[in-house]
Coordinates of C-alpha atoms in Angstrom, one line a residue:
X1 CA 120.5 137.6 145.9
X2 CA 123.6 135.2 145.8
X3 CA 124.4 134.1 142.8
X4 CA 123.9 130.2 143.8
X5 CA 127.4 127.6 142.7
X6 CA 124.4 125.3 141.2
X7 CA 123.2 127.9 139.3
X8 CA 126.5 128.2 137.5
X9 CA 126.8 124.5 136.9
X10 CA 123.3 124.3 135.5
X11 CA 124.4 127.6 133.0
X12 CA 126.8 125.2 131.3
X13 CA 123.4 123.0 130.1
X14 CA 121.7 126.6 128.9
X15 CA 121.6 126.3 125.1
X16 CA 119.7 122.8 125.9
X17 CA 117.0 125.2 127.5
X18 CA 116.7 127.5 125.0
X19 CA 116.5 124.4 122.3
X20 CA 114.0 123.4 124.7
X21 CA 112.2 127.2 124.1
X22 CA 112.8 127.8 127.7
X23 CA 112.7 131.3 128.8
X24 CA 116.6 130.5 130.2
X25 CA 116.9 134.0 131.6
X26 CA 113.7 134.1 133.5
X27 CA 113.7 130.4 134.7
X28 CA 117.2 131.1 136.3
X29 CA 115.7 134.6 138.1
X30 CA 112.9 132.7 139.4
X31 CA 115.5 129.9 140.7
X32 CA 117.5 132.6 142.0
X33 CA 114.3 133.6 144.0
X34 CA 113.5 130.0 145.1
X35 CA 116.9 129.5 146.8
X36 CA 117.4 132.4 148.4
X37 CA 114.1 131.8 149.9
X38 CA 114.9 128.4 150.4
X39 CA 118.3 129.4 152.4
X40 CA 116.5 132.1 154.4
X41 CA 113.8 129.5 155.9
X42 CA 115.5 126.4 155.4
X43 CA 113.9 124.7 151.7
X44 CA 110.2 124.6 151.4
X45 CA 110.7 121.1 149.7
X46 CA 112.0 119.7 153.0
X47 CA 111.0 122.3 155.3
X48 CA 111.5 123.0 158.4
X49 CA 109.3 122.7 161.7
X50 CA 110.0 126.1 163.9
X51 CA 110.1 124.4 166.9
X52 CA 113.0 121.8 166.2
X53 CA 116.3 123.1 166.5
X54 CA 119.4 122.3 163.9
X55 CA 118.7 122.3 160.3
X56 CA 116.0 119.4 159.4
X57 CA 117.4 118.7 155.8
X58 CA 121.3 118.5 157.1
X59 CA 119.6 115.8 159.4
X60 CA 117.5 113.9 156.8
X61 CA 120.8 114.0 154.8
X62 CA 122.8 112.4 157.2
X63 CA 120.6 109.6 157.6
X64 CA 120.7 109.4 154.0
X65 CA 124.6 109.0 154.2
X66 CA 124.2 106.5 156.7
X67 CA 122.0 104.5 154.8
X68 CA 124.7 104.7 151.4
X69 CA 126.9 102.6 153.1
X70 CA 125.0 99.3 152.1
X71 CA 126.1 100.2 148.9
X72 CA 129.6 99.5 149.4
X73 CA 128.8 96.0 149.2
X74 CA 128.2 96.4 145.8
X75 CA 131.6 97.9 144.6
X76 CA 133.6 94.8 145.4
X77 CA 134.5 93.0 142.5
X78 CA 134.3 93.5 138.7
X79 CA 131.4 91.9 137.6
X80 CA 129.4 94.8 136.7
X81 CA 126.5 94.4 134.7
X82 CA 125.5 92.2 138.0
X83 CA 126.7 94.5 140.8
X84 CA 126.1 97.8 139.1
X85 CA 122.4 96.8 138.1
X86 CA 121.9 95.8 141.4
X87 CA 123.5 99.0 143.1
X88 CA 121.5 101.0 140.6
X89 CA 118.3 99.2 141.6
X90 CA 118.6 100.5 145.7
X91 CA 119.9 104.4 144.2
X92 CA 116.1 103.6 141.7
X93 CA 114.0 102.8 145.1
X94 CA 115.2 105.4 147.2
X95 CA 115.3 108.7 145.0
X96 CA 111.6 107.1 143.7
X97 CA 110.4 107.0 146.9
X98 CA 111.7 110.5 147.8
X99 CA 110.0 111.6 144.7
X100 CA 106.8 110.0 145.1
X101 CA 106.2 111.0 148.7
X102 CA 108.1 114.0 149.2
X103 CA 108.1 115.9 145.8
X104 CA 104.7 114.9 144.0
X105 CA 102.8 117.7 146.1
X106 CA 105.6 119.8 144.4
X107 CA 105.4 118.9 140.7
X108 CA 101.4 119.3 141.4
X109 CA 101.8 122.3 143.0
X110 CA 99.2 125.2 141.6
X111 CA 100.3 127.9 144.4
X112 CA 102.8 129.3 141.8
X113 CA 100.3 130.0 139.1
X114 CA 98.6 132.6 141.3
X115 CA 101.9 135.2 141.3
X116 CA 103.9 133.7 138.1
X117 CA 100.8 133.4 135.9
X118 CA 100.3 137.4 136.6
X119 CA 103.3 138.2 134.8
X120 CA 105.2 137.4 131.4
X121 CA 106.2 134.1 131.9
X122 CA 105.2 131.3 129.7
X123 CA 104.1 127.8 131.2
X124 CA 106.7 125.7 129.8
X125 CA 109.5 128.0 131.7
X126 CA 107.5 127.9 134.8
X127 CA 107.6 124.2 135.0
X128 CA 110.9 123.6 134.1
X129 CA 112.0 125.7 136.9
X130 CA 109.8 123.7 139.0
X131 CA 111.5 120.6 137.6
X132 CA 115.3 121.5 137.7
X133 CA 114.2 122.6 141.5
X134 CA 113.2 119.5 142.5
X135 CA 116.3 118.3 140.6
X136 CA 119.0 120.2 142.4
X137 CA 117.3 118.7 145.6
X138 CA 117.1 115.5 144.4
X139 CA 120.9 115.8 143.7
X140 CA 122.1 116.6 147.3
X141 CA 119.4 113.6 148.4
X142 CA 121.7 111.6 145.6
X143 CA 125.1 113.1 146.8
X144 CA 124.3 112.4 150.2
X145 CA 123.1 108.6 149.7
X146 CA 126.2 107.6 147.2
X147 CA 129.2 110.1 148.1
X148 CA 130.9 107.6 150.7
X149 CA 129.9 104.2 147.6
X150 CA 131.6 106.3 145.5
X151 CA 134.6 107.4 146.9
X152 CA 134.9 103.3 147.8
X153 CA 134.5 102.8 144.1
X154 CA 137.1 105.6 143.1
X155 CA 139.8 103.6 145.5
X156 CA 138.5 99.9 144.0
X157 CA 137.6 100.8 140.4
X158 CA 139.8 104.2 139.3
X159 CA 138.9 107.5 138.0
X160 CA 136.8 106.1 134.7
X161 CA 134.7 104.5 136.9
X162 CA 133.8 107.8 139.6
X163 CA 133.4 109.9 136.7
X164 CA 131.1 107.5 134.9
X165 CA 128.9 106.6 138.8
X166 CA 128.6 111.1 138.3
X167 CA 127.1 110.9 134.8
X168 CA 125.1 108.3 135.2
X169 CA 123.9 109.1 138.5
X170 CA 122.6 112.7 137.2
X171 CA 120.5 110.4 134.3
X172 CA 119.0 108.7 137.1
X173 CA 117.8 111.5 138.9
X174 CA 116.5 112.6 135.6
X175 CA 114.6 109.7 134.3
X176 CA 112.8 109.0 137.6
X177 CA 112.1 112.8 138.1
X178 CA 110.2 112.9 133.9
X179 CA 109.0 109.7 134.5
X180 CA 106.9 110.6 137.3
X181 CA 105.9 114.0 136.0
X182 CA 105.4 112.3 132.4
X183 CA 102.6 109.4 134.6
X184 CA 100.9 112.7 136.2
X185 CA 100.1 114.4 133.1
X186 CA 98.7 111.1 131.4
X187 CA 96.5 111.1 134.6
X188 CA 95.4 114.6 134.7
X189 CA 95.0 114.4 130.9
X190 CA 91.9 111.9 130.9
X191 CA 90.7 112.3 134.7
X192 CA 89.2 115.6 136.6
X193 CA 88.1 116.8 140.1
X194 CA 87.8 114.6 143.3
X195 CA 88.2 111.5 140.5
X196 CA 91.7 113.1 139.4
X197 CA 92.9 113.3 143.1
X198 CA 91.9 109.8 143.9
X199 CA 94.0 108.0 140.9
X200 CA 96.5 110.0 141.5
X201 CA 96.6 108.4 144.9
X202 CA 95.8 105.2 143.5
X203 CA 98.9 105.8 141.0
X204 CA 101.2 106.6 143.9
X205 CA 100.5 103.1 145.1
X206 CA 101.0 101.2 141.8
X207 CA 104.1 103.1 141.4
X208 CA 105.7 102.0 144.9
X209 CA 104.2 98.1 143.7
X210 CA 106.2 98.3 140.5
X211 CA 109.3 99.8 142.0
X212 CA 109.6 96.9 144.7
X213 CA 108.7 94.4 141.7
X214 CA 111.0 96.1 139.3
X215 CA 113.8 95.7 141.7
X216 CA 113.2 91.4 142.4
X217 CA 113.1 91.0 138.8
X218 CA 116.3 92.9 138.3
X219 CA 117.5 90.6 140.8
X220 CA 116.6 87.8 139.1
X221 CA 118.2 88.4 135.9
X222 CA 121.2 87.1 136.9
X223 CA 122.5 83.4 137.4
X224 CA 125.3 82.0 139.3
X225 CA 127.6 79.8 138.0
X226 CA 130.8 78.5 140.3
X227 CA 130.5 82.1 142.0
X228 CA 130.5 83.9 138.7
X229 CA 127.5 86.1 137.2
X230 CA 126.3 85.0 134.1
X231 CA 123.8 87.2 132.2
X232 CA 121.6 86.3 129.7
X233 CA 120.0 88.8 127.4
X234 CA 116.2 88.8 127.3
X235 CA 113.5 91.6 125.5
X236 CA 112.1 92.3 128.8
X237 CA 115.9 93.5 130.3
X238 CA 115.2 96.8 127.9
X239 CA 112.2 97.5 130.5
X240 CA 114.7 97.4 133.4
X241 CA 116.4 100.3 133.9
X242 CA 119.0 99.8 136.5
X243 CA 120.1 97.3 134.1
X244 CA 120.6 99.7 131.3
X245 CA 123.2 101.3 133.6
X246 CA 125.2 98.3 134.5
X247 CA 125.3 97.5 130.7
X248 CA 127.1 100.8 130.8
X249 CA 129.8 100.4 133.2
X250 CA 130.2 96.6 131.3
X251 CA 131.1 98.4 128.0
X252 CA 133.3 100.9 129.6
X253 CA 134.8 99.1 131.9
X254 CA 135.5 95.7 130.7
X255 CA 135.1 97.1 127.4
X256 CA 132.6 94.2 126.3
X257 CA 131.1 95.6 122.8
X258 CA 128.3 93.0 121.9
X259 CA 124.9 94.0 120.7
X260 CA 123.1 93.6 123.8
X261 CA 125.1 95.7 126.4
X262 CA 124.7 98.4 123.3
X263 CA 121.3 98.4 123.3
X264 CA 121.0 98.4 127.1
X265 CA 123.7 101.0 126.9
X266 CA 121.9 103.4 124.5
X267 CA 118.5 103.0 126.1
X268 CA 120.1 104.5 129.7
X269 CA 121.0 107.4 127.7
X270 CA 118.7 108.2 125.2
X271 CA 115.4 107.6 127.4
X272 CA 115.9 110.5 129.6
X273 CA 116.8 112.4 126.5
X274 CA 113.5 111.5 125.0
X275 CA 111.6 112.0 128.5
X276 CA 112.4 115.3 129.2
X277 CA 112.1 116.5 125.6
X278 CA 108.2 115.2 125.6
X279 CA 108.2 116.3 129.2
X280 CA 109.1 120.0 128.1
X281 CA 106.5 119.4 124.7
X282 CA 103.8 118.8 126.8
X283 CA 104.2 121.3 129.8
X284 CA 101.6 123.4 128.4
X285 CA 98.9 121.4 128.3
X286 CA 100.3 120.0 131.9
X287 CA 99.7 123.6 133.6
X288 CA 96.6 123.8 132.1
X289 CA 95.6 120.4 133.4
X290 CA 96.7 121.0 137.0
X291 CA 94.0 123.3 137.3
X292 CA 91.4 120.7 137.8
X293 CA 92.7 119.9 140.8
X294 CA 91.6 122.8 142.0
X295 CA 88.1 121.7 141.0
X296 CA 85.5 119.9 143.4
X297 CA 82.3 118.1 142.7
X298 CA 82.1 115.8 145.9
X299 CA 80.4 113.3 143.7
X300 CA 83.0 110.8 144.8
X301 CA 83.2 111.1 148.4
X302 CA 79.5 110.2 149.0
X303 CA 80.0 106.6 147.1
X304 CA 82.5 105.7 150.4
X305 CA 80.1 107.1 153.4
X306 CA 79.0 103.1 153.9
X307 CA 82.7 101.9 154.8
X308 CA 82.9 104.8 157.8
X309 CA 79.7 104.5 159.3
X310 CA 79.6 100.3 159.3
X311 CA 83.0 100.5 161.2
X312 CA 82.0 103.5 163.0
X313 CA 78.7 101.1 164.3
X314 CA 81.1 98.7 165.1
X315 CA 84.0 100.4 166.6
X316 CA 82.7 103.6 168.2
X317 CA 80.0 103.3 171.1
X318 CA 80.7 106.8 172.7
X319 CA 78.7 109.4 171.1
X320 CA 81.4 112.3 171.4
X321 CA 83.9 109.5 170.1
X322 CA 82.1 109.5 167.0
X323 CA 82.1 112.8 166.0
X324 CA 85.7 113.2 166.3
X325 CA 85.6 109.6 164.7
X326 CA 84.0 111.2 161.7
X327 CA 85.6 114.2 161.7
X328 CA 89.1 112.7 161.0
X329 CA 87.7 110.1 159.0
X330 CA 86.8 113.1 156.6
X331 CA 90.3 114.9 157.4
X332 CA 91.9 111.9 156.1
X333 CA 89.9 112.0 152.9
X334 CA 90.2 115.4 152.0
X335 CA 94.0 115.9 153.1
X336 CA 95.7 115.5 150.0
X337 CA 99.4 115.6 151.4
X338 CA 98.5 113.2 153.7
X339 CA 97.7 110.6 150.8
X340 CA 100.7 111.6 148.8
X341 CA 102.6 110.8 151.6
X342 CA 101.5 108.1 153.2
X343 CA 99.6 106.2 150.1
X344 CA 102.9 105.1 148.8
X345 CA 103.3 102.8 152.4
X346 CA 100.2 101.0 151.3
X347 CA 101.8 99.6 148.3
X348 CA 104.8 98.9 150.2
X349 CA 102.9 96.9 152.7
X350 CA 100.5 95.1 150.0
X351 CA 103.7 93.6 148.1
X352 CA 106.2 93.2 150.8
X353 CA 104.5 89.7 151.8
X354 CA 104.4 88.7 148.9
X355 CA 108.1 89.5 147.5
X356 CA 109.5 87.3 150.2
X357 CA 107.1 84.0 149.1
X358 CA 108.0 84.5 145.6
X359 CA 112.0 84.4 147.0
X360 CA 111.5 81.8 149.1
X361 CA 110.4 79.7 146.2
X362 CA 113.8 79.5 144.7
X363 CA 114.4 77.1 147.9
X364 CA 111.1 75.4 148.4
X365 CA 108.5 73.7 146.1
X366 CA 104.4 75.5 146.3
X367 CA 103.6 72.1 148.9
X368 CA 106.4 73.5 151.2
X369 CA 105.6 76.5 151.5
X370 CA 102.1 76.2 152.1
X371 CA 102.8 74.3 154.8
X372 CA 105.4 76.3 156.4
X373 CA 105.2 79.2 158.2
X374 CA 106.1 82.0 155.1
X375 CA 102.3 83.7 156.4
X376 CA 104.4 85.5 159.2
X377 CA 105.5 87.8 156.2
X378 CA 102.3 89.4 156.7
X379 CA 103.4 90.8 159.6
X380 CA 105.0 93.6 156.8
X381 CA 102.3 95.5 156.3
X382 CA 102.4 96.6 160.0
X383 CA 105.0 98.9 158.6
X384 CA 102.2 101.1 157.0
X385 CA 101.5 101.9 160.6
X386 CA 104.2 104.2 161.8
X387 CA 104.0 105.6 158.6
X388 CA 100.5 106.8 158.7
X389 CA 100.2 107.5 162.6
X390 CA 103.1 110.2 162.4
X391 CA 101.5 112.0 159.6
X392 CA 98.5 112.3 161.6
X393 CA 100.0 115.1 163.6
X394 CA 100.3 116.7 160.1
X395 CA 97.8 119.3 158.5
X396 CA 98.0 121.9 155.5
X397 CA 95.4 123.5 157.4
X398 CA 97.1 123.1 161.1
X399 CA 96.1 126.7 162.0
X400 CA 92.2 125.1 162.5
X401 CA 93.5 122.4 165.1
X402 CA 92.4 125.7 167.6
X403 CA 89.2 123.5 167.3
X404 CA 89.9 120.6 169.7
X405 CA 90.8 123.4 172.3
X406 CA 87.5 125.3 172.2
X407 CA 85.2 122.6 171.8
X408 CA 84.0 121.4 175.5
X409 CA 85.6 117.5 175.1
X410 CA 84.9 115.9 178.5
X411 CA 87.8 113.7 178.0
X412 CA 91.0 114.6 175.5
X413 CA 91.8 110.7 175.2
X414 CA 88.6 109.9 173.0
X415 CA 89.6 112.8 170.9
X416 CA 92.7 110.4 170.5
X417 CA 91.8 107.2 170.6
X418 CA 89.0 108.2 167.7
X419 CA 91.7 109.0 165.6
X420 CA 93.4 106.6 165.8
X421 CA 90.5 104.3 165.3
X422 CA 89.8 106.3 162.1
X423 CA 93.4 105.8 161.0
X424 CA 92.9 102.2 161.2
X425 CA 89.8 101.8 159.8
X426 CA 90.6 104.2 156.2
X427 CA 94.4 102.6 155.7
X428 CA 94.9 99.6 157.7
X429 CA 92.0 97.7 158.0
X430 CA 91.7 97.3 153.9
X431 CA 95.2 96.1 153.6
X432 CA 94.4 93.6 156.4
X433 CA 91.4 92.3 154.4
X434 CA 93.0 92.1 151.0
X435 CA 96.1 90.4 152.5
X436 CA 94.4 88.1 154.6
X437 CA 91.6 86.8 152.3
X438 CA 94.3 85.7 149.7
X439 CA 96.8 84.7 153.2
X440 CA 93.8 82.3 153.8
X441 CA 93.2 80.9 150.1
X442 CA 97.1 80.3 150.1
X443 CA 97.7 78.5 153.9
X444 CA 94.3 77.4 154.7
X445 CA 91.9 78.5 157.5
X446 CA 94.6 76.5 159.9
X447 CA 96.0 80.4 160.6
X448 CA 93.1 82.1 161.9
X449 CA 94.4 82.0 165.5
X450 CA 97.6 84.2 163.4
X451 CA 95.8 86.4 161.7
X452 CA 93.3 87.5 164.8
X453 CA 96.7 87.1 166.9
X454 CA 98.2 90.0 164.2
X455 CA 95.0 91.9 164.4
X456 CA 95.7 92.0 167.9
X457 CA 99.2 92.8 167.9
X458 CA 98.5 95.8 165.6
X459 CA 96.0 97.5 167.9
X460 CA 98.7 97.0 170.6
X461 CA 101.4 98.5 168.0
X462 CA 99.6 101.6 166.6
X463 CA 98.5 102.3 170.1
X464 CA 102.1 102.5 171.1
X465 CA 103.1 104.6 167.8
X466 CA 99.8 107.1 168.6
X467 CA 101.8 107.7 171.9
X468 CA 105.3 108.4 170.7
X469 CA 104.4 110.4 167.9
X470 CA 101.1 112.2 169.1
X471 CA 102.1 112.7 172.7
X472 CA 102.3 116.3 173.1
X473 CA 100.4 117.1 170.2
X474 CA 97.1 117.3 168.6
X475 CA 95.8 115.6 165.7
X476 CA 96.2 117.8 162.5
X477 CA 97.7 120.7 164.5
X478 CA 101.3 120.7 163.4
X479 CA 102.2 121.9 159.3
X480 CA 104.0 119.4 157.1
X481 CA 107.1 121.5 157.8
X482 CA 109.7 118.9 158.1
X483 CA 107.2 115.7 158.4
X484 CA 109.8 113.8 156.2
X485 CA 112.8 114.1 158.0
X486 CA 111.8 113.8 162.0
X487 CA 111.2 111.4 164.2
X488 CA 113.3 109.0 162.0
X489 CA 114.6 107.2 164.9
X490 CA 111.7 106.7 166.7
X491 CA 109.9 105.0 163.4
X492 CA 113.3 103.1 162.9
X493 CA 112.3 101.8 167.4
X494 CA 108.6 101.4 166.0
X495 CA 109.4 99.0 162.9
X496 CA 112.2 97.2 165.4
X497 CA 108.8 96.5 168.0
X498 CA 106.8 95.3 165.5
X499 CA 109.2 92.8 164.2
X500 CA 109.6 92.0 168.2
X501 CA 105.9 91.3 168.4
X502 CA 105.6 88.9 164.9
X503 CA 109.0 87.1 166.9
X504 CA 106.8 86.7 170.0
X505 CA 103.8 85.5 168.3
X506 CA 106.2 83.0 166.1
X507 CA 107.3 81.7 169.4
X508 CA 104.1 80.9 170.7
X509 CA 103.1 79.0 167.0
X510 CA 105.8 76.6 168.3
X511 CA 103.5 75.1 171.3
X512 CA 100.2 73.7 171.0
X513 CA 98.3 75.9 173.4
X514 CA 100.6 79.1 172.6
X515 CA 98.4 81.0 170.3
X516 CA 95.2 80.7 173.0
X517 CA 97.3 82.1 175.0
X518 CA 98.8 84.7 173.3
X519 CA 95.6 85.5 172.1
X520 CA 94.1 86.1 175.9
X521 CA 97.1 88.2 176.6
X522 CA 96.9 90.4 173.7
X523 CA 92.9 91.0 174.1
X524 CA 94.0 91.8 178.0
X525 CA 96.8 94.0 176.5
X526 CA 94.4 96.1 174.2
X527 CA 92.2 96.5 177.3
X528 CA 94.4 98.3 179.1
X529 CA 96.2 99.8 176.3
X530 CA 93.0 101.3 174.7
X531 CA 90.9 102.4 177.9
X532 CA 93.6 105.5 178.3

C-alpha cells in the first residue's frame, strides 16, 4: 500500500493521538487501507457512478474552485475582524453543508463495526479514523474552495496572513466536523429506533436553519460609519464563530490587543481543542449508541399513514398510480440517505423567505413591507425541488429497481408521474403549507391568486426537473455513487428556471387581470405537462 503524503503530515500530530489513548498505529493501518481503497475506486465518501466517465470528485472540486472566487471580494482591504468574519461565515456554510449532507451517513456509518469490531481494535480508535477520514476530505473540499482567496490574500496581505488563513482554516474544518458528531451523539444518547432516525433528520434541518441564521447575524454585527467598519463587542459575538476568527487576523494583523478580540481570539482556538477532546471521551459510548440505528420497531411510521392516503384520495385516481404512489411514498420514508441528503434543503427553503424580509427591514418600516411585494421570496423554497427530484433516481438498495421492469405496468409514465406526486406530497407540499399559512397572516388574503399561481408554477417546475434528471432512468435504480457531485449544471439551469417563472409571475402582478391569466395558462400548462 502507498504510504499516503497526508498520512505523513497527520504523523507530525501523533503524540496528540496517543494523549488522546488512540491506538495511533492501528488507526493509521486502517487509514492506509481506506485510501488505497479510496484511490483504487475513486473515494467511497464522494463516489463514483460507473457509468460516468472522468473522475467525479476532480469534478465536484472544480466547481468548488469556481465557487471560491466570491471570496476574493473579501480580501480587499484591511478591515478584518469585518471582512474575515464575513469570509469565514461563507468557508462555515459550505464545509457545513458538505458535512451535513454528504458526510453524516459517514460518521453514522455501522458497516465498519461488522469486520473492525471482529478484531483488536478498540472503539475510540475506530472512530477517530473515521473522523480524521472525513477530515482529510473535508480538507481537499477546503483546499479546493479557498486555494485561489488565498493566494489573492498572500499577494494583498503577505506571508503572516497565508500562513495564519492555513491554521485557521484546518480549526474550521475541525470545529464543524466535532460539532456535528458532538450533536449526533447527544441525539443518539436519549433517542432510539425509527424515533432516533427521524430527529436525526429533524436535526439536519435545524442545523442548516441555524447555519443560514448564524451567518445574517454575523452580518449584522458590524456597522458602517463613513465607509469604515466599526465593531462593537457584545456577549452573544462569543456564540459566533466566524467571528472568533476575524478577531484573530485583527490581533495579528493590526496587532489590536484589547480584551475583547482576546477573548474572541482564544475561543477560535481553544473550542475545537475542547470539542475533539470530549469528542474522543465519549466515542465509546457513541459506537455503542449507533447501534440502535440498526434497531426497528415501526411504531413511528404508522402515526403518518393519514398524511399519504388523504393526498393519495386527492391526487391519485388511477388505481395502478397508487400503488406505485404508495410504494415510493414508503421508499421515501424508509431511505435514510435520501433524508440525510435532501432534509437539509428543507431548512434551506423554510428560512430563505424569511432571511430576505428580515434584510429588507433595514430599508423599509413592517407597514411597507406588508404592503409590498417581499411574498415573491417565497418563491425560495422551490429550490428544495431540484434537490429532492434528482435524489429520487438514488437508492441504497438500487439492485431492487429490477422491480418496475418485471411488474406488467400498462403505462411506464404513471410509474413516473406517481413519483413524483409522492415527492411532492412528503417534502414539498409541507413547506408550502407552513410558508404560506404564516405568508398569509403577514400580507393578507390579497395573495391568494400568488400563492395558487406558485403552486402552479411548481407543478410546472418539478415536472420539468422529473424530466432532466429521471429521463433515462428509473426511480430508485441508480446507487448514491456520486449523487453529490453530478448533474450540477443542470440543477444550477433548474434553479435559473425557477427564478424565470417567479419573474414571469411578478410581471403579470403588475396588470390588473395578469394573475387570472396567468393562472389559466399555468392550469393549461400542467395539463399538458402532466398527461405525459
Amino acid at each position: 500500500m502507498n504510504n499516503f503524503k497526508s498520512l505523513k503530515i497527520l504523523d507530525i500530530l501523533r503524540f496528540f493521538f496517543e494523549r488522546m489513548h488512540v491506538d495511533y498505529p492501528m488507526m493509521r493501518k486502517i487509514l492506509q487501507l481506506k485510501l488505497t481503497m479510496d484511490s483504487r475506486r475513486v473515494p467511497t465518501i464522494f463516489n463514483d457512478s460507473e457509468s460516468d466517465s472522468g473522475n467525479q470528485f476532480l469534478k465536484s472540486l472544480g466547481i468548488y474552485a469556481l465557487m471560491g472566487l466570491i471570496l476574493i471580494a473579501f480580501l480587499i482591504g484591511d478591515q478584518y475582524i469585518f471582512q474575515m468574519s464575513i469570509l469565514y461565515g461563507i468557508v462555515m456554510f459550505i464545509i457545513m453543508t458538505s458535512t451535513i449532507s454528504d458526510f453524516s451517513s459517514v460518521l453514522l456509518d455501522v458497516r465498519d463495526n461488522m469486520i473492525l469490531h471482529t478484531k483488536p481494535v478498540d472503539s475510540r480508535t475506530i472512530n477517530s479514523t473515521k473522523v480524521v477520514h472525513i477530515t482529510l476530505y473535508l480538507c481537499q473540499l477546503t483546499i479546493a474552495f479557498t486555494a485561489i482567496p488565498m493566494i489573492v490574500g498572500l499577494v494583498n496581505h503577505g506571508i503572516v496572513f497565508f500562513l495564519l488563513s492555513i491554521v485557521i482554516l484546518f480549526f474550521v474544518n475541525l470545529l464543524i466536523l466535532i460539532m456535528t458528531a458532538l450533536v449526533y451523539i447527544l441525539v443518539l444518547r436519549f433517542f432510539d429506533g425509527e424515533k432516533l432516525k427521524d430527529i436525526i433528520n429533524y436535526i439536519q434541518i435545524l442545523l442548516s436553519i441555524s447555519m443560514v441564521v448564524g451567518y445574517q447575524v454575523v452580518a449584522r454585527s458590524f456597522e458602517f460609519v463613513d465607509l469604515n467598519v466599526q465593531f462593537d463587542f457584545g456577549w452573544w459575538h462569543v456564540l459566533m464563530p466566524p467571528i472568533w476568527y476575524g478577531a484573530i487576523y485583527e490581533i495579528v494583523m493590526h496587532g489590536a490587543w484589547n480584551t475583547d478580540y482576546i477573548i474572541l481570539a482564544v475561543l477560535g482556538v481553544v473550542v475545537p481543542i475542547i470539542a475533539i477532546i470530549l469528542y474522543i471521551k465519549l466515542t465509546p459510548a457513541f459506537e455503542r449508541n449507533l447501534e440502535k440505528l440498526l434497531t426497528n420497531n415501526g411504531k413511528h411510521k404508522q402515526v403518518k399513514e393519514w398524511w399519504t392516503r388523504l393526498w393519495s384520495r386527492l391526487l391519485v385516481w388511477n388505481k395502478e398510480e397508487r400503488i406505485f404512489f404508495d410504494f415510493t411514498s414508503r421508499m421515501l420514508r424508509n431511505e435514510r440517505d435520501f433524508k440525510l441528503k435532501v432534509y437539509p434543503s428543507i431548512g434551506m427553503a423554510l428560512v430563505f423567505p424569511f432571511i430576505f424580509i428580515i434584510n429588507d427591514l433595514t430599508l423599509h418600516s413592517w407597514a411597507e413591507i406588508r404592503e409590498g411585494n417581499m411574498y415573491f421570496t417565497m418563491y425560495f423554497c422551490l429550490a428544495l425541488i431540484p434537490a429532492g427530484v434528482q435524489m429520487l433516481q438514488f437508492s441504497a438498495n438500487e439492485k431492487g429497481a429490477w422491480v418496475f421492469r418485471a411488474l406488467p405496468v400498462s403505462n411506464e409514465a404513471i410509474l413516473h408521474r406517481a413519483a413524483l406526486k409522492a415527492f411532492l406530497v412528503r417534502l414539498f407540499i409541507p413547506v408550502y403549507l407552513v410558508l404560506g399559512v404564516i405568508f398569509l397572516v403577514i400580507f393578507s388574503v390579497k395573495i391568494w391568486t400568488f400563492l395558487l399561481g406558485l403552486l402552479l408554477a411548481t407543478g410546472i417546475h418539478s415536472r420539468i426537473c422529473y424530466r432532466v434528471y429521471l429521463k433515462k432512468t428509473m426511480p430508485f435504480s441508480e446507487p448514491y455513487k456520486g449523487a453529490e457531485s453530478k448533474q450540477v449544471a443542470e440543477t444550477f439551469a433548474l434553479l435559473v428556471l425557477a427564478l424565470f417563472l417567479g419573474v414571469i409571475q411578478f410581471i403579470a402582478n403588475s396588470f390588473a387581470i395578469g394573475p387570472y391569466i396567468l393562472i389559466a395558462v399555468l392550469v393549461a400548462a400542467n395539463v399538458v405537462l402532466w398527461r405525459k
